[in-house]
Amino acid sequence: MSESEVRRTVEAVWRLEAGRVVAGIAAIVRDVGQAEELAQDALVAALESWPREGVPANPGAWLTTVGKRRAIDAVRRRQTGERVVAALGRDLDEQVTPDFDAALEDRIEDDLLRLIFVACHPVLSPIARAALTLRLVGGLTTGEIARAFLTTESTVGQRITRAKATLAAARVPFEAPGPAERAERLGSVLEVVYLIFNEGYAATAGDDWMRPTLVQEALRLARQLQGLMPDEPEVHGLAALLEIQASRVHARTGPDGEPILLNDQDRTRWDQLLIRRGLAALDRARSPGTGAVGGAQTGPYTIQAEVAACHARARTPGETDWARIATLYAELARLVPSPVVELNRAVAVAQADGPAAGLEIARALADEPALAQYHLLPSVLGDLLAKLGRQDEARREFERAASLAGNARERALLLDRAAACGS
């Protein structure tokens, strides 16, 4: 394997394993900022070692083991935690074996969820919690996080740096919070899991439209949260949303990786097991609270899961209950007002009442600062204008959307749609 191939492998492994590596190290050093630095040291060690020694059979365990050894050295230097260090040191002196890997994996799963709750500590602002957790757990770059929050890369970088410093200054322990603290941090935890899923479902950058490993990671975390907090309706609401959305993964791209939009997808390729799991989770989301959607305790993820369920229940695009979806988005907009929610409502209204009705809503968002660099606004405008036969305007909107899109596949799709409008 060439050096460049090894480098690409290291990068791919890092994207998948970063959260687990950081979580495992943080369990030793009890400092998320230092844990990330030590994890980066392990990454550098991989870049130096793997071209000479070859990629190990379990690269994630290799990175975690190297990172933990360095963490133990750091703890030893601080002359604290000697008993724990000795026990962990004996484990890590053993060669990596399948049994060791399995044991390590069990430990890391707990560490990972604990890391999310620590990074979502109330000492941080909600947006800082989400940015830090996406970086540590999701392995997202500052650029990817910036696009998720519709802000700049430098702003995200500053938020992450300040968040780590704040946690260190507050001496936040790396401990699983009690039930009351879990409930307090739950909103941020759910938001982070949802953002990880979204980055996997529609990547904001790169050459691939989806990153299935992130989809699977978010699903796994959502299912773990269901077991950890079974009485929280929104935990089941988020799980329902992710299960149903994930059911479409195999239908969302063509043979060459090109995006396939919802109405063009082969619905026989939707994963019925995931849909059933999602609908069951949706039932659980509604049962602990006041009942039907619209009740005082119905949360935003449950409402979005209801939208996803409307699509899942439709055997063909023509059977989709768009009037119901428009009503759900109106309810969501009242609960959590947002220009992105309003844009989704515009799409639903266009499907239910015609493109002119949707265009009126979407046009009202044209001066919204938060959407100035958001490619889906001109994309929606282009789609609605094309349906109204205003091809020149539609082409310009699709071209503008393509210029803002960070993902190569999505940019190509938008340029194809612009070309279809003629010149």
Tab-separated table of C-alpha atoms in Angstrom:
chain	number	residue	atom	x	y	z
A	1	MET	CA	0.000	0.000	0.000
A	2	SER	CA	1.460	3.379	-1.031
A	3	GLU	CA	1.945	6.217	1.420
A	4	SER	CA	-0.924	8.174	-0.139
A	5	GLU	CA	-3.194	5.117	0.137
A	6	VAL	CA	-2.245	4.708	3.781
A	7	ARG	CA	-2.957	8.388	4.403
A	8	ARG	CA	-6.420	8.034	2.863
A	9	THR	CA	-7.016	4.943	4.996
A	10	VAL	CA	-5.949	6.784	8.128
A	11	GLU	CA	-8.313	9.640	7.279
A	12	ALA	CA	-11.190	7.231	6.645
A	13	VAL	CA	-10.559	5.360	9.897
A	14	TRP	CA	-10.333	8.628	11.781
A	15	ARG	CA	-13.688	9.811	10.484
A	16	LEU	CA	-15.257	6.588	11.718
A	17	GLU	CA	-13.397	6.113	14.985
A	18	ALA	CA	-12.616	9.630	16.250
A	19	GLY	CA	-15.474	9.707	18.749
A	20	ARG	CA	-14.623	6.335	20.243
A	21	VAL	CA	-10.919	7.167	20.489
A	22	VAL	CA	-11.548	10.527	22.184
A	23	ALA	CA	-14.130	8.980	24.524
A	24	GLY	CA	-11.791	6.170	25.576
A	25	ILE	CA	-8.973	8.617	26.320
A	26	ALA	CA	-11.283	11.064	28.101
A	27	ALA	CA	-12.305	8.267	30.462
A	28	ILE	CA	-8.685	8.242	31.675
A	29	VAL	CA	-7.600	11.879	31.625
A	30	ARG	CA	-11.061	13.270	32.525
A	31	ASP	CA	-10.486	16.315	30.315
A	32	VAL	CA	-12.083	16.472	26.859
A	33	GLY	CA	-9.622	19.077	25.559
A	34	GLN	CA	-6.608	17.014	26.568
A	35	ALA	CA	-8.320	13.873	25.288
A	36	GLU	CA	-8.662	15.400	21.844
A	37	GLU	CA	-5.011	16.454	21.840
A	38	LEU	CA	-3.895	12.944	22.807
A	39	ALA	CA	-6.172	11.448	20.163
A	40	GLN	CA	-4.493	13.691	17.597
A	41	ASP	CA	-1.126	12.385	18.843
A	42	ALA	CA	-2.352	8.842	18.188
A	43	LEU	CA	-3.394	9.913	14.696
A	44	VAL	CA	0.083	11.281	14.017
A	45	ALA	CA	1.567	8.011	15.301
A	46	ALA	CA	-0.608	6.108	12.812
A	47	LEU	CA	0.578	8.299	9.954
A	48	GLU	CA	4.173	7.508	10.939
A	49	SER	CA	3.765	3.805	11.724
A	50	TRP	CA	1.262	2.389	9.266
A	51	PRO	CA	3.245	3.126	6.077
A	52	ARG	CA	6.125	1.078	7.592
A	53	GLU	CA	4.234	-1.602	9.522
A	54	GLY	CA	1.051	-1.850	7.478
A	55	VAL	CA	-2.517	-1.036	8.507
A	56	PRO	CA	-3.430	-3.102	11.615
A	57	ALA	CA	-6.308	-5.586	11.565
A	58	ASN	CA	-8.338	-3.408	13.923
A	59	PRO	CA	-7.229	0.174	13.229
A	60	GLY	CA	-9.759	1.698	15.618
A	61	ALA	CA	-8.502	-0.403	18.530
A	62	TRP	CA	-4.917	0.437	17.535
A	63	LEU	CA	-5.643	4.186	17.703
A	64	THR	CA	-7.471	3.819	21.005
A	65	THR	CA	-4.694	1.723	22.512
A	66	VAL	CA	-1.976	4.192	21.486
A	67	GLY	CA	-4.083	7.097	22.712
A	68	LYS	CA	-4.720	5.402	26.051
A	69	ARG	CA	-1.039	4.640	26.537
A	70	ARG	CA	-0.275	8.309	26.065
A	71	ALA	CA	-3.130	9.210	28.383
A	72	ILE	CA	-1.685	6.941	31.042
A	73	ASP	CA	1.705	8.579	30.611
A	74	ALA	CA	0.041	11.970	31.042
A	75	VAL	CA	-1.762	10.848	34.174
A	76	ARG	CA	1.443	9.365	35.556
A	77	ARG	CA	3.164	12.662	34.989
A	78	ARG	CA	0.489	14.341	37.012
A	79	GLN	CA	1.049	11.680	39.671
A	80	THR	CA	-2.626	11.075	40.095
A	81	GLY	CA	-4.881	8.097	39.589
A	82	GLU	CA	-2.058	5.617	40.238
A	83	ARG	CA	-4.263	2.648	40.968
A	84	VAL	CA	-6.407	3.082	37.875
A	85	VAL	CA	-3.334	3.698	35.791
A	86	ALA	CA	-1.688	0.508	36.977
A	87	ALA	CA	-4.768	-1.577	36.151
A	88	LEU	CA	-5.225	-0.011	32.740
A	89	GLY	CA	-1.498	-0.218	32.064
A	90	ARG	CA	-1.514	-3.976	32.624
A	91	ASP	CA	-4.379	-4.335	30.148
A	92	LEU	CA	-2.689	-2.226	27.538
A	93	ASP	CA	0.624	-4.066	27.838
A	94	GLU	CA	-1.147	-7.067	26.323
A	95	GLN	CA	-1.101	-7.512	22.587
A	96	VAL	CA	-4.330	-6.523	20.816
A	97	THR	CA	-6.387	-9.702	20.438
A	98	PRO	CA	-10.004	-10.310	19.366
A	99	ASP	CA	-11.045	-10.811	23.003
A	100	PHE	CA	-9.313	-7.634	24.037
A	101	ASP	CA	-10.962	-5.788	21.171
A	102	ALA	CA	-14.407	-7.001	22.245
A	103	ALA	CA	-13.824	-5.962	25.837
A	104	LEU	CA	-12.474	-2.609	24.713
A	105	GLU	CA	-15.499	-2.069	22.459
A	106	ASP	CA	-17.935	-2.663	25.342
A	107	ARG	CA	-16.091	-0.153	27.497
A	108	ILE	CA	-15.901	2.419	24.727
A	109	GLU	CA	-19.632	2.319	23.960
A	110	ASP	CA	-20.313	3.529	27.513
A	111	ASP	CA	-17.498	6.077	27.283
A	112	LEU	CA	-18.894	7.471	24.040
A	113	LEU	CA	-22.355	8.130	25.418
A	114	ARG	CA	-20.782	9.578	28.577
A	115	LEU	CA	-18.663	11.871	26.415
A	116	ILE	CA	-21.789	13.209	24.723
A	117	PHE	CA	-23.401	14.044	28.048
A	118	VAL	CA	-20.199	15.686	29.317
A	119	ALA	CA	-19.814	17.778	26.170
A	120	CYS	CA	-23.457	18.812	26.519
A	121	HIS	CA	-22.841	20.184	30.030
A	122	PRO	CA	-25.030	23.188	30.975
A	123	VAL	CA	-21.924	25.277	31.694
A	124	LEU	CA	-21.741	25.641	27.895
A	125	SER	CA	-24.187	27.470	25.670
A	126	PRO	CA	-26.468	25.174	23.625
A	127	ILE	CA	-24.709	26.010	20.370
A	128	ALA	CA	-21.263	25.452	21.932
A	129	ARG	CA	-22.395	22.052	23.247
A	130	ALA	CA	-23.546	20.976	19.817
A	131	ALA	CA	-20.403	22.209	18.051
A	132	LEU	CA	-18.066	20.555	20.546
A	133	THR	CA	-19.924	17.244	20.475
A	134	LEU	CA	-20.074	17.144	16.701
A	135	ARG	CA	-16.318	17.648	16.641
A	136	LEU	CA	-15.488	15.125	19.360
A	137	VAL	CA	-18.094	12.454	18.759
A	138	GLY	CA	-19.080	12.890	15.139
A	139	GLY	CA	-15.535	13.540	13.920
A	140	LEU	CA	-16.838	16.405	11.789
A	141	THR	CA	-14.485	19.135	10.604
A	142	THR	CA	-15.048	22.748	11.574
A	143	GLY	CA	-16.129	23.414	7.981
A	144	GLU	CA	-18.780	20.704	8.096
A	145	ILE	CA	-20.071	21.960	11.441
A	146	ALA	CA	-20.135	25.527	10.122
A	147	ARG	CA	-22.338	24.478	7.225
A	148	ALA	CA	-24.686	22.605	9.580
A	149	PHE	CA	-25.148	25.779	11.640
A	150	LEU	CA	-25.180	28.154	8.651
A	151	THR	CA	-22.215	30.094	10.027
A	152	THR	CA	-18.496	30.603	9.351
A	153	GLU	CA	-15.647	28.170	9.947
A	154	SER	CA	-13.737	30.640	12.121
A	155	THR	CA	-16.793	31.154	14.334
A	156	VAL	CA	-17.138	27.413	14.883
A	157	GLY	CA	-13.417	27.062	15.606
A	158	GLN	CA	-13.602	29.764	18.262
A	159	ARG	CA	-16.684	28.188	19.816
A	160	ILE	CA	-14.988	24.805	20.102
A	161	THR	CA	-11.817	26.260	21.591
A	162	ARG	CA	-13.761	28.284	24.158
A	163	ALA	CA	-15.976	25.302	24.999
A	164	LYS	CA	-13.012	23.066	25.807
A	165	ALA	CA	-11.433	25.815	27.911
A	166	THR	CA	-14.702	26.372	29.765
A	167	LEU	CA	-15.085	22.676	30.597
A	168	ALA	CA	-11.486	22.538	31.843
A	169	ALA	CA	-11.843	25.712	33.928
A	170	ALA	CA	-15.082	24.438	35.465
A	171	ARG	CA	-13.379	21.099	36.247
A	172	VAL	CA	-16.328	19.214	34.798
A	173	PRO	CA	-15.900	15.548	35.807
A	174	PHE	CA	-15.982	12.819	33.184
A	175	GLU	CA	-18.857	11.064	34.885
A	176	ALA	CA	-22.233	9.783	33.736
A	177	PRO	CA	-24.766	12.342	35.010
A	178	GLY	CA	-27.615	11.342	37.276
A	179	PRO	CA	-31.238	11.163	36.028
A	180	ALA	CA	-32.006	14.824	36.782
A	181	GLU	CA	-28.883	16.073	34.985
A	182	ARG	CA	-29.513	13.740	32.069
A	183	ALA	CA	-32.935	15.291	31.584
A	184	GLU	CA	-31.409	18.777	31.759
A	185	ARG	CA	-28.878	17.962	29.032
A	186	LEU	CA	-31.159	15.807	26.915
A	187	GLY	CA	-32.180	18.551	24.469
A	188	SER	CA	-28.579	19.186	23.434
A	189	VAL	CA	-27.791	15.473	23.254
A	190	LEU	CA	-30.739	14.851	20.925
A	191	GLU	CA	-29.754	17.809	18.764
A	192	VAL	CA	-26.220	16.497	18.375
A	193	VAL	CA	-27.357	12.981	17.449
A	194	TYR	CA	-29.753	14.503	14.899
A	195	LEU	CA	-27.008	16.669	13.376
A	196	ILE	CA	-24.670	13.675	13.103
A	197	PHE	CA	-27.432	11.829	11.264
A	198	ASN	CA	-28.067	14.757	8.929
A	199	GLU	CA	-24.404	14.995	7.973
A	200	GLY	CA	-24.506	11.298	7.127
A	201	TYR	CA	-27.837	11.506	5.280
A	202	ALA	CA	-26.899	14.507	3.096
A	203	ALA	CA	-23.212	15.359	3.402
A	204	THR	CA	-22.481	19.075	3.309
A	205	ALA	CA	-19.161	18.522	1.505
A	206	GLY	CA	-17.105	15.916	-0.312
A	207	ASP	CA	-17.673	13.732	-3.368
A	208	ASP	CA	-20.296	11.407	-1.866
A	209	TRP	CA	-23.833	12.539	-1.210
A	210	MET	CA	-24.173	10.352	1.875
A	211	ARG	CA	-21.878	9.127	4.649
A	212	PRO	CA	-23.578	5.883	5.765
A	213	THR	CA	-21.201	5.355	8.712
A	214	LEU	CA	-22.517	8.545	10.317
A	215	VAL	CA	-26.110	7.427	9.678
A	216	GLN	CA	-25.389	4.144	11.443
A	217	GLU	CA	-23.569	5.897	14.283
A	218	ALA	CA	-26.505	8.248	14.896
A	219	LEU	CA	-28.957	5.335	14.788
A	220	ARG	CA	-26.855	3.411	17.304
A	221	LEU	CA	-26.703	6.399	19.663
A	222	ALA	CA	-30.453	6.992	19.356
A	223	ARG	CA	-31.176	3.353	20.207
A	224	GLN	CA	-28.810	3.537	23.189
A	225	LEU	CA	-30.639	6.618	24.424
A	226	GLN	CA	-33.944	4.745	24.155
A	227	GLY	CA	-32.566	2.140	26.549
A	228	LEU	CA	-31.069	4.748	28.852
A	229	MET	CA	-34.091	7.065	29.053
A	230	PRO	CA	-37.171	5.012	28.103
A	231	ASP	CA	-39.645	7.442	29.703
A	232	GLU	CA	-38.612	10.453	27.598
A	233	PRO	CA	-41.039	10.850	24.644
A	234	GLU	CA	-38.628	12.895	22.547
A	235	VAL	CA	-35.959	10.188	22.772
A	236	HIS	CA	-38.411	7.864	21.011
A	237	GLY	CA	-39.467	10.687	18.686
A	238	LEU	CA	-35.885	11.179	17.521
A	239	ALA	CA	-35.337	7.428	17.179
A	240	ALA	CA	-38.535	7.181	15.111
A	241	LEU	CA	-37.397	10.000	12.845
A	242	LEU	CA	-33.959	8.499	12.267
A	243	GLU	CA	-35.221	4.931	11.722
A	244	ILE	CA	-37.750	6.028	9.087
A	245	GLN	CA	-35.344	8.391	7.347
A	246	ALA	CA	-32.611	5.740	7.333
A	247	SER	CA	-35.005	3.293	5.639
A	248	ARG	CA	-34.520	5.268	2.396
A	249	VAL	CA	-30.726	5.227	2.352
A	250	HIS	CA	-30.376	2.538	-0.335
A	251	ALA	CA	-32.895	4.275	-2.608
A	252	ARG	CA	-31.339	7.746	-2.343
A	253	THR	CA	-28.501	7.193	-4.823
A	254	GLY	CA	-28.212	5.665	-8.272
A	255	PRO	CA	-25.633	3.157	-9.567
A	256	ASP	CA	-22.975	5.848	-9.910
A	257	GLY	CA	-23.724	7.544	-6.579
A	258	GLU	CA	-25.903	10.245	-8.098
A	259	PRO	CA	-28.683	11.636	-5.824
A	260	ILE	CA	-32.253	10.402	-6.406
A	261	LEU	CA	-34.896	12.746	-5.039
A	262	LEU	CA	-37.770	11.480	-2.891
A	263	ASN	CA	-40.485	11.342	-5.554
A	264	ASP	CA	-38.154	9.512	-7.975
A	265	GLN	CA	-37.054	6.807	-5.548
A	266	ASP	CA	-37.904	3.112	-5.979
A	267	ARG	CA	-39.982	2.641	-2.836
A	268	THR	CA	-39.572	-1.126	-2.957
A	269	ARG	CA	-35.971	-0.462	-1.908
A	270	TRP	CA	-37.028	1.271	1.300
A	271	ASP	CA	-36.073	-0.866	4.288
A	272	GLN	CA	-39.383	-2.085	5.759
A	273	LEU	CA	-37.749	-3.322	8.973
A	274	LEU	CA	-36.456	0.157	9.743
A	275	ILE	CA	-39.864	1.628	8.913
A	276	ARG	CA	-41.546	-0.778	11.330
A	277	ARG	CA	-39.003	0.079	14.002
A	278	GLY	CA	-39.614	3.774	13.359
A	279	LEU	CA	-43.391	3.503	13.538
A	280	ALA	CA	-43.121	1.509	16.770
A	281	ALA	CA	-40.849	4.192	18.241
A	282	LEU	CA	-43.358	6.830	17.132
A	283	ASP	CA	-46.096	5.011	19.049
A	284	ARG	CA	-43.874	5.023	22.141
A	285	ALA	CA	-43.155	8.748	21.666
A	286	ARG	CA	-46.843	9.510	21.816
A	287	SER	CA	-47.850	7.105	24.550
A	288	PRO	CA	-45.936	8.558	27.561
A	289	GLY	CA	-47.214	12.108	26.996
A	290	THR	CA	-50.548	13.595	26.261
A	291	GLY	CA	-51.231	11.354	23.310
A	292	ALA	CA	-51.910	12.715	19.847
A	293	VAL	CA	-49.644	15.078	17.994
A	294	GLY	CA	-50.634	18.607	18.900
A	295	GLY	CA	-50.633	17.935	22.624
A	296	ALA	CA	-48.670	20.154	24.960
A	297	GLN	CA	-45.874	17.619	25.396
A	298	THR	CA	-45.357	16.748	21.752
A	299	GLY	CA	-41.830	17.715	20.788
A	300	PRO	CA	-40.197	18.732	17.513
A	301	TYR	CA	-38.614	15.344	16.781
A	302	THR	CA	-41.935	13.553	17.209
A	303	ILE	CA	-43.599	16.001	14.820
A	304	GLN	CA	-40.833	15.468	12.250
A	305	ALA	CA	-41.192	11.717	12.728
A	306	GLU	CA	-44.890	12.122	11.891
A	307	VAL	CA	-43.858	13.834	8.647
A	308	ALA	CA	-41.469	10.975	7.858
A	309	ALA	CA	-44.243	8.474	8.651
A	310	CYS	CA	-46.552	10.188	6.123
A	311	HIS	CA	-43.967	9.474	3.415
A	312	ALA	CA	-43.314	5.940	4.665
A	313	ARG	CA	-47.018	5.032	4.550
A	314	ALA	CA	-47.489	6.270	0.968
A	315	ARG	CA	-46.992	3.449	-1.544
A	316	THR	CA	-46.547	5.976	-4.359
A	317	PRO	CA	-45.676	9.694	-4.407
A	318	GLY	CA	-49.290	10.412	-5.422
A	319	GLU	CA	-50.603	8.838	-2.204
A	320	THR	CA	-48.605	11.195	0.024
A	321	ASP	CA	-50.821	13.177	2.392
A	322	TRP	CA	-49.241	16.579	1.698
A	323	ALA	CA	-52.039	18.487	3.424
A	324	ARG	CA	-51.248	16.594	6.624
A	325	ILE	CA	-47.510	17.280	6.168
A	326	ALA	CA	-48.169	21.012	5.665
A	327	THR	CA	-50.197	21.053	8.886
A	328	LEU	CA	-47.388	19.286	10.752
A	329	TYR	CA	-44.810	21.804	9.518
A	330	ALA	CA	-47.060	24.671	10.599
A	331	GLU	CA	-47.213	23.087	14.041
A	332	LEU	CA	-43.446	22.639	14.062
A	333	ALA	CA	-42.958	26.289	13.074
A	334	ARG	CA	-45.062	27.387	16.044
A	335	LEU	CA	-43.083	25.155	18.396
A	336	VAL	CA	-39.569	25.901	17.107
A	337	PRO	CA	-39.699	28.888	14.716
A	338	SER	CA	-36.932	28.643	12.126
A	339	PRO	CA	-36.443	29.760	8.519
A	340	VAL	CA	-35.446	26.195	7.592
A	341	VAL	CA	-38.711	24.834	8.993
A	342	GLU	CA	-40.581	27.555	7.106
A	343	LEU	CA	-38.818	26.540	3.890
A	344	ASN	CA	-39.909	22.944	4.442
A	345	ARG	CA	-43.439	24.190	5.009
A	346	ALA	CA	-43.251	26.029	1.689
A	347	VAL	CA	-42.445	22.761	-0.082
A	348	ALA	CA	-45.336	20.955	1.622
A	349	VAL	CA	-47.793	23.756	0.874
A	350	ALA	CA	-46.670	23.761	-2.762
A	351	GLN	CA	-47.429	20.054	-2.992
A	352	ALA	CA	-50.789	20.417	-1.262
A	353	ASP	CA	-52.068	23.701	-2.740
A	354	GLY	CA	-49.949	24.282	-5.826
A	355	PRO	CA	-46.508	25.813	-6.560
A	356	ALA	CA	-47.750	29.424	-6.445
A	357	ALA	CA	-48.818	29.031	-2.803
A	358	GLY	CA	-45.461	27.513	-1.882
A	359	LEU	CA	-43.550	30.154	-3.828
A	360	GLU	CA	-45.201	32.934	-1.850
A	361	ILE	CA	-43.911	31.414	1.416
A	362	ALA	CA	-40.436	30.715	0.039
A	363	ARG	CA	-40.115	34.208	-1.468
A	364	ALA	CA	-40.741	35.719	1.962
A	365	LEU	CA	-37.520	34.040	3.133
A	366	ALA	CA	-35.335	35.676	0.477
A	367	ASP	CA	-34.000	38.349	2.848
A	368	GLU	CA	-33.519	36.011	5.784
A	369	PRO	CA	-29.843	36.457	6.846
A	370	ALA	CA	-29.566	32.896	8.176
A	371	LEU	CA	-30.368	31.535	4.699
A	372	ALA	CA	-28.044	33.845	2.731
A	373	GLN	CA	-25.600	30.999	2.028
A	374	TYR	CA	-28.106	28.143	2.289
A	375	HIS	CA	-28.289	26.414	-1.097
A	376	LEU	CA	-31.662	24.783	-0.480
A	377	LEU	CA	-33.491	28.132	-0.560
A	378	PRO	CA	-32.618	28.879	-4.233
A	379	SER	CA	-33.031	25.157	-4.964
A	380	VAL	CA	-36.627	25.233	-3.711
A	381	LEU	CA	-37.281	28.517	-5.512
A	382	GLY	CA	-35.924	27.002	-8.733
A	383	ASP	CA	-38.135	23.950	-8.385
A	384	LEU	CA	-41.290	25.977	-7.777
A	385	LEU	CA	-40.538	28.468	-10.579
A	386	ALA	CA	-39.935	25.580	-12.995
A	387	LYS	CA	-43.310	24.062	-12.074
A	388	LEU	CA	-44.896	27.435	-12.847
A	389	GLY	CA	-43.220	27.471	-16.257
A	390	ARG	CA	-40.910	30.382	-15.403
A	391	GLN	CA	-37.866	28.600	-16.801
A	392	ASP	CA	-35.412	31.529	-17.041
A	393	GLU	CA	-35.939	32.462	-13.383
A	394	ALA	CA	-35.770	28.808	-12.381
A	395	ARG	CA	-32.459	28.314	-14.187
A	396	ARG	CA	-30.893	31.293	-12.409
A	397	GLU	CA	-32.039	29.974	-9.032
A	398	PHE	CA	-30.668	26.484	-9.727
A	399	GLU	CA	-27.335	27.999	-10.812
A	400	ARG	CA	-27.210	30.069	-7.632
A	401	ALA	CA	-28.009	26.973	-5.569
A	402	ALA	CA	-25.204	25.061	-7.299
A	403	SER	CA	-22.734	27.840	-6.516
A	404	LEU	CA	-23.595	27.553	-2.807
A	405	ALA	CA	-23.694	23.742	-2.552
A	406	GLY	CA	-20.655	22.239	-0.823
A	407	ASN	CA	-21.301	18.666	-1.939
A	408	ALA	CA	-20.081	17.704	-5.412
A	409	ARG	CA	-22.961	15.304	-6.133
A	410	GLU	CA	-25.596	17.803	-5.126
A	411	ARG	CA	-23.897	20.550	-7.134
A	412	ALA	CA	-23.965	18.335	-10.238
A	413	LEU	CA	-27.671	17.598	-9.708
A	414	LEU	CA	-28.485	21.307	-9.439
A	415	LEU	CA	-26.506	22.142	-12.574
A	416	ASP	CA	-28.380	19.379	-14.436
A	417	ARG	CA	-31.660	20.904	-13.309
A	418	ALA	CA	-30.466	24.354	-14.430
A	419	ALA	CA	-29.547	22.942	-17.838
A	420	ALA	CA	-32.969	21.296	-18.134
A	421	CYS	CA	-34.555	24.745	-17.874
A	422	GLY	CA	-32.889	25.744	-21.159
A	423	SER	CA	-30.900	28.880	-21.904
